[in-house]
Amino acid sequence: SQTIHQWPATLVQPVGSPLSLECTVEGTSNPNLYWYRQAAGRGLQLLFYSVGIGQISSEVPQNLSASRPQDRQFILSSKKLLLSDSGFYLCASLGRGGAIDTQYFGPGTRLTVL
Amino acid sequence: AQSVAQPEDQVNVAEGNPLTVKCTYSVSGNPYLFWYVQYPNRGLQFLLKYITGDNLVKGSYGFEAEFNKSQTSFHLKKPSALVSDSALYFCAVRERFGGYNKLIFGAGTRLAVHP
């Protein structure tokens, strides 16, 4: 099965500072990759997805951007953080092969913007 | 568009009792349904999925889910709850378009198992 790594695990940043969160995947190739944000320990909001290198789709307009420089690397960025960017960020991977695949999640990054 | 609903924000169960976490779905076509569990400050862990076949699906940690097409439900169950089952549970349905898959998640149900 797939293993998803995320770092850092926790991050405290001031308003207006830049952000870079990294996600890497093992155990699959050419996966679909996803960034989610979870606020207040409840629902998941899909932010970005990627079906291949350099291919990024945004689900909601916001202060964040994503990039996929390598097949199994997915990066979430911001030039200037807002207070509302605080939350728990989860990276997920959906491996290819077979009619139905299972989406696996990384351990998450807790971001606090002060 | 596909959607799932988890009607209960929280479910409280005594240890050793059976538990049920409810999920209903709305889809066009055949549903592909999933259950995930999340422990505090952790990522989501896959529990089980229904694609086709038997309506009773068995998953990790002794959990199972029953697919009911007439009631459009996919409730998560366990015969005997453990305190360690206390966590946040998410039901999800697959949405597919243009060769791309994504999961649509419910709002989550917090399960509290009391000793």
Short mmCIF file of N, CA and C in Angstrom, two decimals, chain A residues 6 32-34 36 38 40-44 46 48-51 59 88 90 94 96 99-108 110, chain B residues 8-10 32 34 36 38 41-46 49 51 88 90 94 96-97 99-110:
data_model
loop_
_atom_site.label_atom_id
_atom_site.label_comp_id
_atom_site.label_asym_id
_atom_site.label_seq_id
_atom_site.Cartn_x
_atom_site.Cartn_y
_atom_site.Cartn_z
N GLN A 6 4.26 13.86 5.20
CA GLN A 6 4.02 15.30 5.20
C GLN A 6 4.94 15.96 6.22
N ASN A 32 -2.98 10.22 -8.42
CA ASN A 32 -3.70 11.48 -8.24
C ASN A 32 -3.37 11.97 -6.83
N LEU A 33 -3.06 13.25 -6.70
CA LEU A 33 -2.71 13.82 -5.39
C LEU A 33 -3.67 14.93 -5.04
N TYR A 34 -3.91 15.09 -3.74
CA TYR A 34 -4.93 16.01 -3.25
C TYR A 34 -4.41 16.76 -2.02
N TYR A 36 -6.22 18.76 1.19
CA TYR A 36 -7.43 19.09 1.91
C TYR A 36 -7.08 20.01 3.08
N GLN A 38 -8.79 20.91 6.89
CA GLN A 38 -9.81 20.54 7.88
C GLN A 38 -9.81 21.61 8.96
N ALA A 40 -11.38 23.10 12.53
CA ALA A 40 -12.09 22.78 13.78
C ALA A 40 -12.36 21.30 13.94
N GLY A 41 -11.47 20.45 13.44
CA GLY A 41 -11.57 19.01 13.66
C GLY A 41 -12.79 18.36 13.06
N ARG A 42 -13.36 18.93 12.04
CA ARG A 42 -14.54 18.34 11.43
C ARG A 42 -14.36 18.16 9.93
N GLY A 43 -15.17 18.83 9.16
CA GLY A 43 -15.27 18.52 7.74
C GLY A 43 -14.01 18.80 6.95
N LEU A 44 -13.88 18.10 5.84
CA LEU A 44 -12.74 18.23 4.95
C LEU A 44 -13.12 19.06 3.74
N LEU A 46 -11.72 20.09 0.05
CA LEU A 46 -10.73 19.82 -0.99
C LEU A 46 -10.24 21.14 -1.56
N PHE A 48 -6.97 21.44 -3.64
CA PHE A 48 -6.33 21.23 -4.95
C PHE A 48 -6.26 19.74 -5.24
N TYR A 49 -6.22 19.42 -6.54
CA TYR A 49 -5.90 18.06 -6.93
C TYR A 49 -5.01 18.11 -8.15
N SER A 50 -4.28 17.01 -8.34
CA SER A 50 -3.32 16.94 -9.44
C SER A 50 -3.34 15.54 -10.03
N VAL A 51 -3.43 15.46 -11.34
CA VAL A 51 -3.42 14.16 -12.01
C VAL A 51 -2.07 13.85 -12.62
N GLU A 59 -9.99 23.71 -6.44
CA GLU A 59 -11.41 23.50 -6.17
C GLU A 59 -12.09 24.78 -5.69
N PHE A 88 -5.82 22.32 9.71
CA PHE A 88 -5.10 21.06 9.61
C PHE A 88 -5.10 20.67 8.14
N LEU A 90 -4.15 18.24 5.04
CA LEU A 90 -3.96 16.82 4.76
C LEU A 90 -3.67 16.62 3.29
N LEU A 94 -4.28 8.92 -4.47
CA LEU A 94 -5.13 7.87 -5.05
C LEU A 94 -4.31 7.20 -6.13
N ARG A 96 -3.06 4.64 -9.09
CA ARG A 96 -3.67 4.19 -10.33
C ARG A 96 -3.71 2.67 -10.38
N ALA A 99 -10.15 -0.63 -11.35
CA ALA A 99 -11.30 0.22 -11.61
C ALA A 99 -11.57 1.17 -10.45
N ILE A 100 -11.37 0.70 -9.24
CA ILE A 100 -11.66 1.51 -8.07
C ILE A 100 -10.43 1.48 -7.16
N ASP A 101 -9.99 2.67 -6.78
CA ASP A 101 -8.82 2.74 -5.92
C ASP A 101 -9.20 3.37 -4.59
N THR A 102 -8.34 3.21 -3.64
CA THR A 102 -8.57 3.75 -2.31
C THR A 102 -7.67 4.96 -2.09
N GLN A 103 -8.23 6.01 -1.55
CA GLN A 103 -7.48 7.22 -1.26
C GLN A 103 -6.83 7.09 0.11
N TYR A 104 -5.51 7.31 0.16
CA TYR A 104 -4.77 7.24 1.42
C TYR A 104 -4.32 8.63 1.82
N PHE A 105 -4.27 8.85 3.14
CA PHE A 105 -3.97 10.16 3.67
C PHE A 105 -2.64 10.19 4.40
N GLY A 106 -1.99 11.35 4.36
CA GLY A 106 -0.81 11.58 5.16
C GLY A 106 -1.18 11.93 6.59
N PRO A 107 -0.18 12.13 7.46
CA PRO A 107 -0.43 12.40 8.87
C PRO A 107 -0.91 13.82 9.15
N GLY A 108 -0.77 14.72 8.17
CA GLY A 108 -1.28 16.08 8.33
C GLY A 108 -0.26 17.05 8.87
N ARG A 110 -0.44 20.70 11.10
CA ARG A 110 -1.25 21.67 11.84
C ARG A 110 -0.62 23.05 11.67
N GLU B 8 -25.72 12.42 12.49
CA GLU B 8 -25.38 12.57 13.91
C GLU B 8 -24.02 13.23 14.07
N ASP B 9 -23.99 14.32 14.84
CA ASP B 9 -22.70 14.94 15.15
C ASP B 9 -21.88 14.06 16.08
N GLN B 10 -22.57 13.43 17.02
CA GLN B 10 -21.87 12.61 18.00
C GLN B 10 -22.72 11.40 18.35
N TYR B 32 -19.97 4.19 -4.99
CA TYR B 32 -18.73 3.65 -4.44
C TYR B 32 -18.53 4.36 -3.11
N PHE B 34 -17.18 4.70 1.07
CA PHE B 34 -16.00 4.49 1.91
C PHE B 34 -16.28 4.96 3.34
N TYR B 36 -13.82 6.18 6.71
CA TYR B 36 -12.50 6.50 7.25
C TYR B 36 -12.65 6.86 8.72
N GLN B 38 -10.56 8.99 11.96
CA GLN B 38 -9.50 9.96 12.27
C GLN B 38 -9.34 10.07 13.77
N ASN B 41 -5.46 14.76 15.85
CA ASN B 41 -4.22 15.27 15.25
C ASN B 41 -3.54 14.24 14.34
N ARG B 42 -4.32 13.41 13.72
CA ARG B 42 -3.79 12.41 12.79
C ARG B 42 -4.50 12.51 11.45
N GLY B 43 -3.91 11.86 10.44
CA GLY B 43 -4.58 11.78 9.16
C GLY B 43 -5.71 10.77 9.20
N LEU B 44 -6.48 10.72 8.10
CA LEU B 44 -7.58 9.76 8.02
C LEU B 44 -7.04 8.37 7.68
N GLN B 45 -7.61 7.38 8.35
CA GLN B 45 -7.25 5.99 8.06
C GLN B 45 -8.43 5.30 7.37
N PHE B 46 -8.13 4.59 6.31
CA PHE B 46 -9.14 3.86 5.58
C PHE B 46 -9.63 2.66 6.40
N LYS B 49 -14.57 -0.25 2.25
CA LYS B 49 -15.24 0.34 1.09
C LYS B 49 -16.23 -0.64 0.51
N ILE B 51 -17.90 -1.50 -3.16
CA ILE B 51 -17.85 -1.26 -4.61
C ILE B 51 -19.01 -2.00 -5.26
N LEU B 88 -13.13 10.27 15.29
CA LEU B 88 -14.01 10.95 14.33
C LEU B 88 -14.13 10.07 13.10
N PHE B 90 -15.66 9.36 9.20
CA PHE B 90 -16.14 10.01 7.97
C PHE B 90 -16.63 8.97 6.98
N ARG B 94 -17.42 8.26 -3.89
CA ARG B 94 -16.54 8.63 -4.98
C ARG B 94 -17.32 9.40 -6.05
N ARG B 96 -16.65 10.84 -9.96
CA ARG B 96 -15.71 10.64 -11.07
C ARG B 96 -16.16 11.46 -12.26
N PHE B 97 -15.21 12.21 -12.85
CA PHE B 97 -15.52 12.93 -14.07
C PHE B 97 -14.22 13.15 -14.83
N GLY B 99 -12.13 11.15 -16.11
CA GLY B 99 -11.02 10.29 -15.73
C GLY B 99 -10.41 10.63 -14.39
N TYR B 100 -10.96 11.58 -13.70
CA TYR B 100 -10.43 12.01 -12.42
C TYR B 100 -11.38 11.59 -11.30
N ASN B 101 -10.81 11.04 -10.23
CA ASN B 101 -11.60 10.61 -9.08
C ASN B 101 -11.39 11.55 -7.92
N LYS B 102 -12.44 11.82 -7.19
CA LYS B 102 -12.28 12.48 -5.90
C LYS B 102 -13.35 11.95 -4.96
N LEU B 103 -13.09 12.11 -3.68
CA LEU B 103 -14.04 11.66 -2.66
C LEU B 103 -14.81 12.85 -2.11
N ILE B 104 -16.11 12.65 -1.98
CA ILE B 104 -16.97 13.63 -1.33
C ILE B 104 -17.23 13.12 0.09
N PHE B 105 -16.84 13.91 1.08
CA PHE B 105 -16.92 13.47 2.47
C PHE B 105 -18.15 14.04 3.17
N GLY B 106 -18.67 13.25 4.12
CA GLY B 106 -19.66 13.77 5.04
C GLY B 106 -18.99 14.67 6.06
N ALA B 107 -19.80 15.27 6.93
CA ALA B 107 -19.28 16.23 7.91
C ALA B 107 -18.57 15.55 9.07
N GLY B 108 -18.74 14.24 9.18
CA GLY B 108 -18.07 13.51 10.25
C GLY B 108 -18.98 13.29 11.45
N THR B 109 -18.76 12.17 12.13
CA THR B 109 -19.48 11.83 13.36
C THR B 109 -18.45 11.48 14.41
N ARG B 110 -18.57 12.14 15.56
CA ARG B 110 -17.65 11.86 16.64
C ARG B 110 -18.21 10.73 17.48
#
